[in-house]
PDB file of C-alpha atoms in Angstrom:
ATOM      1  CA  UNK D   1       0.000   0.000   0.000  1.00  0.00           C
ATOM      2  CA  UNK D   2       2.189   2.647  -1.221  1.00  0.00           C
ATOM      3  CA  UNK D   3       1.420   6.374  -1.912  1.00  0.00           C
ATOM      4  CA  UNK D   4       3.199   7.547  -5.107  1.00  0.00           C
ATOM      5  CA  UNK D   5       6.033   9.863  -4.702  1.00  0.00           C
ATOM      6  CA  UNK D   6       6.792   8.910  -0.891  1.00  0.00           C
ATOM      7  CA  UNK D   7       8.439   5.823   0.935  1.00  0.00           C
ATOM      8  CA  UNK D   8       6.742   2.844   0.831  1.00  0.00           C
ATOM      9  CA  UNK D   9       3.422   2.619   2.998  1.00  0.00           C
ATOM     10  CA  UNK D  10       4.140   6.179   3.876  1.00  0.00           C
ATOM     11  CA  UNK D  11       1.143   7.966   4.906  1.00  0.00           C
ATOM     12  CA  UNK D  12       0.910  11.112   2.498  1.00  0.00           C
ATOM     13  CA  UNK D  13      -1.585  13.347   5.149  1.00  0.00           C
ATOM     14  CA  UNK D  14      -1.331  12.267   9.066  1.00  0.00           C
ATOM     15  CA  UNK D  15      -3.907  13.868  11.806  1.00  0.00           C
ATOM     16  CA  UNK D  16      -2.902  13.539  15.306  1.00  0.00           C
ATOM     17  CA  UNK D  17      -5.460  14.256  18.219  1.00  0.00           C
ATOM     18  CA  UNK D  18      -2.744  14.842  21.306  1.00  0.00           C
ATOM     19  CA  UNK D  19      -4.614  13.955  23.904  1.00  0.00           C
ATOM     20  CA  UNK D  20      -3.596  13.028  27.402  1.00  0.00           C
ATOM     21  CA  UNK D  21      -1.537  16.070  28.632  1.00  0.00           C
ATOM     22  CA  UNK D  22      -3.388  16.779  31.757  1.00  0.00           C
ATOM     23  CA  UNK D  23      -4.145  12.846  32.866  1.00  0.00           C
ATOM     24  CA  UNK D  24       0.084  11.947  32.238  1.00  0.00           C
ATOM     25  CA  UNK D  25       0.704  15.036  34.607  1.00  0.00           C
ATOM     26  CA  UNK D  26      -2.123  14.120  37.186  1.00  0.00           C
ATOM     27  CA  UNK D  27      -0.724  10.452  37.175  1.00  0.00           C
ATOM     28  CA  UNK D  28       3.114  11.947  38.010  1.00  0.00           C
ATOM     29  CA  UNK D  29       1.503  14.380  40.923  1.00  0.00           C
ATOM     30  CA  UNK D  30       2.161  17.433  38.644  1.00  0.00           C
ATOM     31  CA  UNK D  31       0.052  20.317  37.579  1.00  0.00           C
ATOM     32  CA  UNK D  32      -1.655  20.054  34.438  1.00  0.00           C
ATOM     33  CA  UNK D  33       0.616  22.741  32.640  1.00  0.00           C
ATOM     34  CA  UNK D  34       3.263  20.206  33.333  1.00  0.00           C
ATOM     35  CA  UNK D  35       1.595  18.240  31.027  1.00  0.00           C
ATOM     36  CA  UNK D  36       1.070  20.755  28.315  1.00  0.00           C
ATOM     37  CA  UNK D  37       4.609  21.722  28.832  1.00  0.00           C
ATOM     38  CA  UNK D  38       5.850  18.151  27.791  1.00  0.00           C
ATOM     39  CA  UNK D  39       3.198  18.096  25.268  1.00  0.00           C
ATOM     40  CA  UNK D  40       5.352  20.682  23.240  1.00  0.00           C
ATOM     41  CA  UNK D  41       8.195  18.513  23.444  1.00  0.00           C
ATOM     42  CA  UNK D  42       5.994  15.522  22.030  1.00  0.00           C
ATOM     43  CA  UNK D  43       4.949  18.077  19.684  1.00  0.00           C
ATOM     44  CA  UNK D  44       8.557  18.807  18.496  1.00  0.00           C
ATOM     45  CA  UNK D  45      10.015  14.876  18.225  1.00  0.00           C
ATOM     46  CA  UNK D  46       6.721  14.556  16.231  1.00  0.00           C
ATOM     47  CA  UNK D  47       7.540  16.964  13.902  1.00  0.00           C
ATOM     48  CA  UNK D  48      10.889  16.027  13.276  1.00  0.00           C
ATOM     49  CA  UNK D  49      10.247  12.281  12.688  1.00  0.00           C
ATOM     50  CA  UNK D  50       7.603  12.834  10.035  1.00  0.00           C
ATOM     51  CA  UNK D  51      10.067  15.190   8.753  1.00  0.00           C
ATOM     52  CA  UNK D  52      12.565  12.467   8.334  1.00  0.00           C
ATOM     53  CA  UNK D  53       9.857   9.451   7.361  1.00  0.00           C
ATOM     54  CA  UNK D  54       8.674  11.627   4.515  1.00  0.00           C
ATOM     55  CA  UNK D  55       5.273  12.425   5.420  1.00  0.00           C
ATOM     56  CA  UNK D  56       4.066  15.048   3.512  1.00  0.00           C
ATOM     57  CA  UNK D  57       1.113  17.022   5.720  1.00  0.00           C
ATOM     58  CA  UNK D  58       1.157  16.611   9.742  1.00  0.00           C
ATOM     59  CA  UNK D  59      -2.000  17.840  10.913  1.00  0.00           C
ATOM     60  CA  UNK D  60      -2.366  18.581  15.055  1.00  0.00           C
ATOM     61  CA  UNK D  61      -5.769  18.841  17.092  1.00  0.00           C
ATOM     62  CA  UNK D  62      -3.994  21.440  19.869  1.00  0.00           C
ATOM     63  CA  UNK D  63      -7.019  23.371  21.033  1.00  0.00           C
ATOM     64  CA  UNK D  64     -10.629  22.644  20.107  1.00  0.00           C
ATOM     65  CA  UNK D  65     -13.764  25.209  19.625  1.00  0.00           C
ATOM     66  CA  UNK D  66     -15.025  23.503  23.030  1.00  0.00           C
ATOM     67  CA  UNK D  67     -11.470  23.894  24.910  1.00  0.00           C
ATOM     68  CA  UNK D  68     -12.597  27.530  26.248  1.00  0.00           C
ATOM     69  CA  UNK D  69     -14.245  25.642  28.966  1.00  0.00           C
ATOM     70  CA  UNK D  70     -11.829  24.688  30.843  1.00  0.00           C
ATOM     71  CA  UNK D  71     -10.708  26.612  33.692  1.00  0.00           C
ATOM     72  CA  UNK D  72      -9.698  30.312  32.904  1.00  0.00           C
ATOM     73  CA  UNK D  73      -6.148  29.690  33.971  1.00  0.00           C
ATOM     74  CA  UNK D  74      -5.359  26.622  31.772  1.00  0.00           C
ATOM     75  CA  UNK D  75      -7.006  27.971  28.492  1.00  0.00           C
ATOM     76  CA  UNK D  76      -4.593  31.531  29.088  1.00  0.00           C
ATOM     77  CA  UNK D  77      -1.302  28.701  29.570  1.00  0.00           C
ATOM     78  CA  UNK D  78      -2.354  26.835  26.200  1.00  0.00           C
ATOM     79  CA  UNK D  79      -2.708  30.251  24.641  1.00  0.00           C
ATOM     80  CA  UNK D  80       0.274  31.632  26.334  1.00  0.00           C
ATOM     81  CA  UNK D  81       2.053  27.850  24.681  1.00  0.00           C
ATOM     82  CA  UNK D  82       1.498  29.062  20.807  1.00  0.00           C
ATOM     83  CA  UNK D  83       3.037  32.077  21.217  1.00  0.00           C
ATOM     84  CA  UNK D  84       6.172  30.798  23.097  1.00  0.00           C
ATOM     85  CA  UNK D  85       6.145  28.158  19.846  1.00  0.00           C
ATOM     86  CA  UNK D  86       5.570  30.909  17.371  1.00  0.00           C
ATOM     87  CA  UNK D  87       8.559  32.878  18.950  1.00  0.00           C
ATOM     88  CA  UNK D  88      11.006  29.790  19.518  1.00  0.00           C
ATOM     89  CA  UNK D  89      10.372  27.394  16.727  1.00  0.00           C
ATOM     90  CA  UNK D  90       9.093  29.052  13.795  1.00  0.00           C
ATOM     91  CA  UNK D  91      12.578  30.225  12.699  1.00  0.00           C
ATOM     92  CA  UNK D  92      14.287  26.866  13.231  1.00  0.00           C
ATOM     93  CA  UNK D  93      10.729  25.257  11.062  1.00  0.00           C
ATOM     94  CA  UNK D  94      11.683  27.729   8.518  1.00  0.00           C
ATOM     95  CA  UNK D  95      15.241  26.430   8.313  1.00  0.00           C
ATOM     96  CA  UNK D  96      14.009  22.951   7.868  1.00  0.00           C
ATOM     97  CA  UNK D  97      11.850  23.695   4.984  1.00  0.00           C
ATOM     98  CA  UNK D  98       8.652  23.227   6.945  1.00  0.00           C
ATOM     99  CA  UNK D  99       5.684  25.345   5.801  1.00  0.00           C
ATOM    100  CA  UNK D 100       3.912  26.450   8.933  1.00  0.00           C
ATOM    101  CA  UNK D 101       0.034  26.662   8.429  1.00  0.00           C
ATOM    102  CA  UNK D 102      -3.431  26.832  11.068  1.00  0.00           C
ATOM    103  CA  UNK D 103      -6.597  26.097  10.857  1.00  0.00           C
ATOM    104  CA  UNK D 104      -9.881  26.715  12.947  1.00  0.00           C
ATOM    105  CA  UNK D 105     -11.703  29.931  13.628  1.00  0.00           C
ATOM    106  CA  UNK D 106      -9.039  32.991  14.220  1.00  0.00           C
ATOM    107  CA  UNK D 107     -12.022  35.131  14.978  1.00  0.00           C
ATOM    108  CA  UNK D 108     -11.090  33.948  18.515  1.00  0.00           C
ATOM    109  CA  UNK D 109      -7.792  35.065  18.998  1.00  0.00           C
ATOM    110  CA  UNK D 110      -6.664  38.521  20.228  1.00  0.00           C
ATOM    111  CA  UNK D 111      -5.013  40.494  17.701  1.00  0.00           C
ATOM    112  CA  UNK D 112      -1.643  40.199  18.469  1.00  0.00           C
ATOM    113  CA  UNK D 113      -1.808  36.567  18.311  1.00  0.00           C
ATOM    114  CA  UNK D 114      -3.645  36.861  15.171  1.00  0.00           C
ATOM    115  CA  UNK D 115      -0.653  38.640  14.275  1.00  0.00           C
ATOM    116  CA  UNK D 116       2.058  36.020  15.072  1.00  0.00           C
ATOM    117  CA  UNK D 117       0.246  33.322  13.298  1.00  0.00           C
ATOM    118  CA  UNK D 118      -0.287  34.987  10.112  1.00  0.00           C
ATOM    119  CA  UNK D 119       3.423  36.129   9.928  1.00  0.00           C
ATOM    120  CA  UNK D 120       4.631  32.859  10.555  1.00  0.00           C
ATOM    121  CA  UNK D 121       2.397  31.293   7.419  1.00  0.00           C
ATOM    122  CA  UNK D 122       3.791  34.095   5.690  1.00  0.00           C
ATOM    123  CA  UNK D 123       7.655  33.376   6.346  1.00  0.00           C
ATOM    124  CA  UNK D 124       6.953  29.926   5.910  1.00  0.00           C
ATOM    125  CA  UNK D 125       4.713  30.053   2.826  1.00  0.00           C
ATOM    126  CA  UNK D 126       7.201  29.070   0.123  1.00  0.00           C
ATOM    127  CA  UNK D 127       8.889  26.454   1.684  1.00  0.00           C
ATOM    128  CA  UNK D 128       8.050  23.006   0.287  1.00  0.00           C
ATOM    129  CA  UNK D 129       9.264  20.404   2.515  1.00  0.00           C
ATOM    130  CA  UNK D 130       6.517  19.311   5.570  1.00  0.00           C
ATOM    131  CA  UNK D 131       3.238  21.096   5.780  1.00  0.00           C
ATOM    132  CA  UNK D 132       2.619  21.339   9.714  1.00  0.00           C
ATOM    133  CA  UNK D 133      -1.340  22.312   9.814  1.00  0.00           C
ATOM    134  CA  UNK D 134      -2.038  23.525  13.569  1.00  0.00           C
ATOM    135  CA  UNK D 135      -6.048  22.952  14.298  1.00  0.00           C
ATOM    136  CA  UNK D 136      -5.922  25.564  16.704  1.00  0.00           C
ATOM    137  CA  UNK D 137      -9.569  27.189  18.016  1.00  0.00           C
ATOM    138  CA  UNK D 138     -10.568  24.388  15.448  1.00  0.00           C
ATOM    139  CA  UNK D 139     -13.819  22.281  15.614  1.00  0.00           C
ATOM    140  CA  UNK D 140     -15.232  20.639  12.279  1.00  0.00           C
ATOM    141  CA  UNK D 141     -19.030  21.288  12.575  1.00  0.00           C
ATOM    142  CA  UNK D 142     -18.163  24.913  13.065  1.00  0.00           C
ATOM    143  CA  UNK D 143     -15.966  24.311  10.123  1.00  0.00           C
ATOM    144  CA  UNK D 144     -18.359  22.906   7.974  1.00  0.00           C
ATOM    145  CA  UNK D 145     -21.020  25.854   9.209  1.00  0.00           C
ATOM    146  CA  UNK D 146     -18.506  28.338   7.760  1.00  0.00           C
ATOM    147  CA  UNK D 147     -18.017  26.433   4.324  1.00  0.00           C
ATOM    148  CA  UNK D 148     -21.867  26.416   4.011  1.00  0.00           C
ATOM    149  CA  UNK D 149     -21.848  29.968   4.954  1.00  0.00           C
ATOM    150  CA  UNK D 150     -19.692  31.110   2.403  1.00  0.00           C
ATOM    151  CA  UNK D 151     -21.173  28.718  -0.426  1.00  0.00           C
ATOM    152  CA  UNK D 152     -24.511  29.878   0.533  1.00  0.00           C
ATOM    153  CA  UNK D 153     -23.336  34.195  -0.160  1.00  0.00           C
ATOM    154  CA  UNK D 154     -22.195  33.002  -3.246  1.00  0.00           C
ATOM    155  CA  UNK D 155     -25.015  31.628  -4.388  1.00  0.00           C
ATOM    156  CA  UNK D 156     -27.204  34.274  -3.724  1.00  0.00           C
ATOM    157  CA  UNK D 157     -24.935  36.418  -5.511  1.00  0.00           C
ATOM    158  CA  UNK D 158     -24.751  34.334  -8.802  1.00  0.00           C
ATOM    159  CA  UNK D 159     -21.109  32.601  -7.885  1.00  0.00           C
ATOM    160  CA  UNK D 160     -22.247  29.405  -8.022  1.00  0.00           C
ATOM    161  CA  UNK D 161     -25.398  27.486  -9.202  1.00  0.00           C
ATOM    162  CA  UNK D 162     -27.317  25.624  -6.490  1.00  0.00           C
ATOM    163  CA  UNK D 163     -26.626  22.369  -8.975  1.00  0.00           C
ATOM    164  CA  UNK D 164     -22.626  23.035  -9.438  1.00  0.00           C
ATOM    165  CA  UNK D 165     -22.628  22.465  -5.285  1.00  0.00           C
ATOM    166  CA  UNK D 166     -20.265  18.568  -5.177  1.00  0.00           C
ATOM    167  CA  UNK D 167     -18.391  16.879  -2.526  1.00  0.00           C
ATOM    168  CA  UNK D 168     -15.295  18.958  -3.977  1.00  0.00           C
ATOM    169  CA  UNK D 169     -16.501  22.156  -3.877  1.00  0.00           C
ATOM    170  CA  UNK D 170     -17.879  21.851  -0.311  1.00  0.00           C
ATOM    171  CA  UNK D 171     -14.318  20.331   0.355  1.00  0.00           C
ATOM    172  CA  UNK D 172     -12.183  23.255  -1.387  1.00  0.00           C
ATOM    173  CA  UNK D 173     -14.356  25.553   1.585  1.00  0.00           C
ATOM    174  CA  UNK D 174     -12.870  24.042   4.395  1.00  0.00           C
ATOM    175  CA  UNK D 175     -10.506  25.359   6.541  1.00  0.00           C
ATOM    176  CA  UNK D 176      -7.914  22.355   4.859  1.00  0.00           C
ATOM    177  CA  UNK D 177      -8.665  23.254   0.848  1.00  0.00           C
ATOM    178  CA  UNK D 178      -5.937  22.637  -1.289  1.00  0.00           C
ATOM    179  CA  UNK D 179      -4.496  19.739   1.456  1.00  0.00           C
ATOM    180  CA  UNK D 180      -5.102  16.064   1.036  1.00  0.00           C
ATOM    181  CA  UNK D 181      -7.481  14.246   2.719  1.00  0.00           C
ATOM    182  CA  UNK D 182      -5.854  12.657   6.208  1.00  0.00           C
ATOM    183  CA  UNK D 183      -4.586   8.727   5.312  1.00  0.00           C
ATOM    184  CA  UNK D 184      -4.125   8.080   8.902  1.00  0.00           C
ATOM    185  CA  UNK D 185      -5.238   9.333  12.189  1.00  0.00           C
ATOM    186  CA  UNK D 186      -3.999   8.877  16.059  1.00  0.00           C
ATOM    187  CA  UNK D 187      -5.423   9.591  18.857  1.00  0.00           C
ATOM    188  CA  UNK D 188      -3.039   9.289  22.036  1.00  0.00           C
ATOM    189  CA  UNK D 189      -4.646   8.627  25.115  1.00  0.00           C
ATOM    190  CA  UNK D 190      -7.124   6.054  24.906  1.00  0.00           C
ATOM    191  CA  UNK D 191     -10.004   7.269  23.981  1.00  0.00           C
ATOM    192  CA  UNK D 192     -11.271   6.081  20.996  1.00  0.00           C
ATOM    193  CA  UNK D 193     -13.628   9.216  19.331  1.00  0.00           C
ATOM    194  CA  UNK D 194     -12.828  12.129  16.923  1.00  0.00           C
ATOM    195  CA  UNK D 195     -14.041  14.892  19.328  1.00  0.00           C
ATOM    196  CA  UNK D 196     -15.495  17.348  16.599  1.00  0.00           C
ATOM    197  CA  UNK D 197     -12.159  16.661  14.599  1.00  0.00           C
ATOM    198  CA  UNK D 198     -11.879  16.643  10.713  1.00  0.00           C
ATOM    199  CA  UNK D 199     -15.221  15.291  10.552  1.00  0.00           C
ATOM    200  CA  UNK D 200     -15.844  15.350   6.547  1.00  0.00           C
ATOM    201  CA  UNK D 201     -11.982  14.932   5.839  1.00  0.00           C
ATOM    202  CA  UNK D 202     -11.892  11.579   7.617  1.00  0.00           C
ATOM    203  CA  UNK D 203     -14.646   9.937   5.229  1.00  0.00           C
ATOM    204  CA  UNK D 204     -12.070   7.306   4.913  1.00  0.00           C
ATOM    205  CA  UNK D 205      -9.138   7.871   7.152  1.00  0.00           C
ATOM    206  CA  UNK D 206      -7.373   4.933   8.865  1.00  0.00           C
ATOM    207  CA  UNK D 207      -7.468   5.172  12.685  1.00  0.00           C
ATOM    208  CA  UNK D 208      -4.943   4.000  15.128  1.00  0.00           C
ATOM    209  CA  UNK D 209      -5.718   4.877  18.805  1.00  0.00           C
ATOM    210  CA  UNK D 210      -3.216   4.028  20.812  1.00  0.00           C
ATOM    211  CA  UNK D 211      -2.910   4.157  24.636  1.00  0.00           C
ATOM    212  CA  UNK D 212      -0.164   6.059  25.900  1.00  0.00           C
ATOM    213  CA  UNK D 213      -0.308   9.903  26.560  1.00  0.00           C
ATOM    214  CA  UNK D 214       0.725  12.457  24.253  1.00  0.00           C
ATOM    215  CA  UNK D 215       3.926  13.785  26.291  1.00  0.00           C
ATOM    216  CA  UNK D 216       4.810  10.237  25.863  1.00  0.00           C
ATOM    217  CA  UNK D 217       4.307  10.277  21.934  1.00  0.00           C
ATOM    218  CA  UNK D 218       7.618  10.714  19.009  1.00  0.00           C
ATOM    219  CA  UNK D 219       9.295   8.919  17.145  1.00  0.00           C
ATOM    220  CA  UNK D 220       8.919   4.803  17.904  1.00  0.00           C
ATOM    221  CA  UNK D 221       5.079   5.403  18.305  1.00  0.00           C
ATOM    222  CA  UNK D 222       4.958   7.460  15.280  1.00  0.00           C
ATOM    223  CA  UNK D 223       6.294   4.488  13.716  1.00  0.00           C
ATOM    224  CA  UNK D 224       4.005   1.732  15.551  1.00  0.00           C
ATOM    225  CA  UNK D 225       1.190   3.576  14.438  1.00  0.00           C
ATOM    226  CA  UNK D 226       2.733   3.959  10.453  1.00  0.00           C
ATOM    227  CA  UNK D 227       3.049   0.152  10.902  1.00  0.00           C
ATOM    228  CA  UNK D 228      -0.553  -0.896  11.836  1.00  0.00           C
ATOM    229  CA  UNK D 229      -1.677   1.604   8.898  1.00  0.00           C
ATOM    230  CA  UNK D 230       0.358  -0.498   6.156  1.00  0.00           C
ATOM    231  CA  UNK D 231      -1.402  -3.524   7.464  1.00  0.00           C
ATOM    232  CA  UNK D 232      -4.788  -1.817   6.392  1.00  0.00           C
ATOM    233  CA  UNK D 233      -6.775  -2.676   3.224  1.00  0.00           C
ATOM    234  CA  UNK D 234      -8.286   0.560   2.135  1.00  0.00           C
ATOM    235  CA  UNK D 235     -10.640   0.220  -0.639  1.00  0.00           C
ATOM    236  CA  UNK D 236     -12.763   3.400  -0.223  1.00  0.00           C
ATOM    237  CA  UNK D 237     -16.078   1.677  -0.503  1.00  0.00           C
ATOM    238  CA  UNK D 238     -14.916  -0.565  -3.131  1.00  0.00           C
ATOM    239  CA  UNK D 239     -13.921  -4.205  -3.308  1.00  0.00           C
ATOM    240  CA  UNK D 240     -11.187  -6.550  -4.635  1.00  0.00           C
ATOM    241  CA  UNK D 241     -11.532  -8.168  -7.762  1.00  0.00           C
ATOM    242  CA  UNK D 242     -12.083 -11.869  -7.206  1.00  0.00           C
ATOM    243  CA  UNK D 243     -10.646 -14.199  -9.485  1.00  0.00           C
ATOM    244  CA  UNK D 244     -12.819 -16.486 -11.458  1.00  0.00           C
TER     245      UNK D 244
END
């Protein structure tokens, strides 16, 4: 099961729901930003081993639509997290060719954060090694609600014909036009759900859930999960021939 133009059984598009931050640092005795802390390590070996495997789009769930629940002081340490990356590993991403890209709704980010993230897709832009897609604010039905949004103003102003609405079209509104759909998603932790996560891009996305915690997660269980994918017989909806 090979993709053309990468390794063999190399996942072209991999989502990754990191999940487990606060339950490995409750487990250890340590606060939860403990957790998030090594969670940006996680996040780093990740990026560099899909780097190296060849993996062309690494796409990570790091703060959902419905994460603004959680207590005040946790949701101002994730947000206070993506600048710290923004400042400290953008440049060194830029070096290694990675293009740096978000998704998810930025009308819910202050402006100066706003800021940082745009000029960092902007340094980044040309490079054309590793796309690393942050889902950041992100949930997919408010995603979709958007896409419908937009399709729907265009109709009424005589863009597009009710009829000329596809599958493609609906996809090329997404926060993720233009990227592949994901060949493989993991979710760390153990829990075995998509939590409002690339809802219409999964249609037919291999997933591996595995059960160790995201600070836990790099480069060996990047690779167990790579393995358990190439044992997979994806036939989107279709079936094998059968001799005669």
């Amino acid at each position: 099961m090979s993709v053309p133009g990468l390794p063999d059984g190399v996942p072209r598009h991999v989502a990754i729901i990191m999940d487990g931050n606060g339950r490995w640092a409750t487990e250890r005795g340590l606060p939860r930003s403990a957790g998030h802390r090594q969670g940006v390590e996680a996040l780093r070996r990740t990026v560099r081993a899909a780097g190296e495997i060849g993996i062309g789009v690494l796409t990570l769930y790091s703060f959902s639509s419905e994460n603004w629940s959680r207590p005040a002081s946790e949701v101002r340490f994730l947000l206070e997290l993506l600048r710290r990356f923004i400042r400290t590993d953008v440049a060194e991403l830029h070096q290694a060719n990675v293009r740096v890209m978000m998704i998810g709704d930025r009308d819910g980010l202050d402006g100066a954060l706003r800021t940082m993230v745009e000029e960092a897709e902007a340094l980044t832009r040309e490079n054309d090694g590793l796309k690393l897609v942050i889902a950041f604010n992100y949930g997919s039905r408010q995603e979709i609600t958007r896409a419908v949004g937009v399709i729907a103003r265009k109709v009424a102003e005589g863009m597009i014909a009710p009829g000329d609405i596809t599958p493609a079209v609906i996809s090329d509104h997404l926060d993720t036009g233009g990227l592949p759909e994901p060949d493989l998603l993991i979710r760390t932790g153990g829990e075995q759900r998509l939590s409002n996560y690339l809802l219409w891009q999964c249609a037919y996305t291999e997933f591996v859930f595995i059960p160790e915690y995201w600070p836990e997660f790099g480069a060996e269980l990047l690779g167990r999960a790579i393995s358990a994918y190439r044992m997979r017989d994806r036939r989107f909806g279709g079936v094998k021939a059968q001799s005669a």
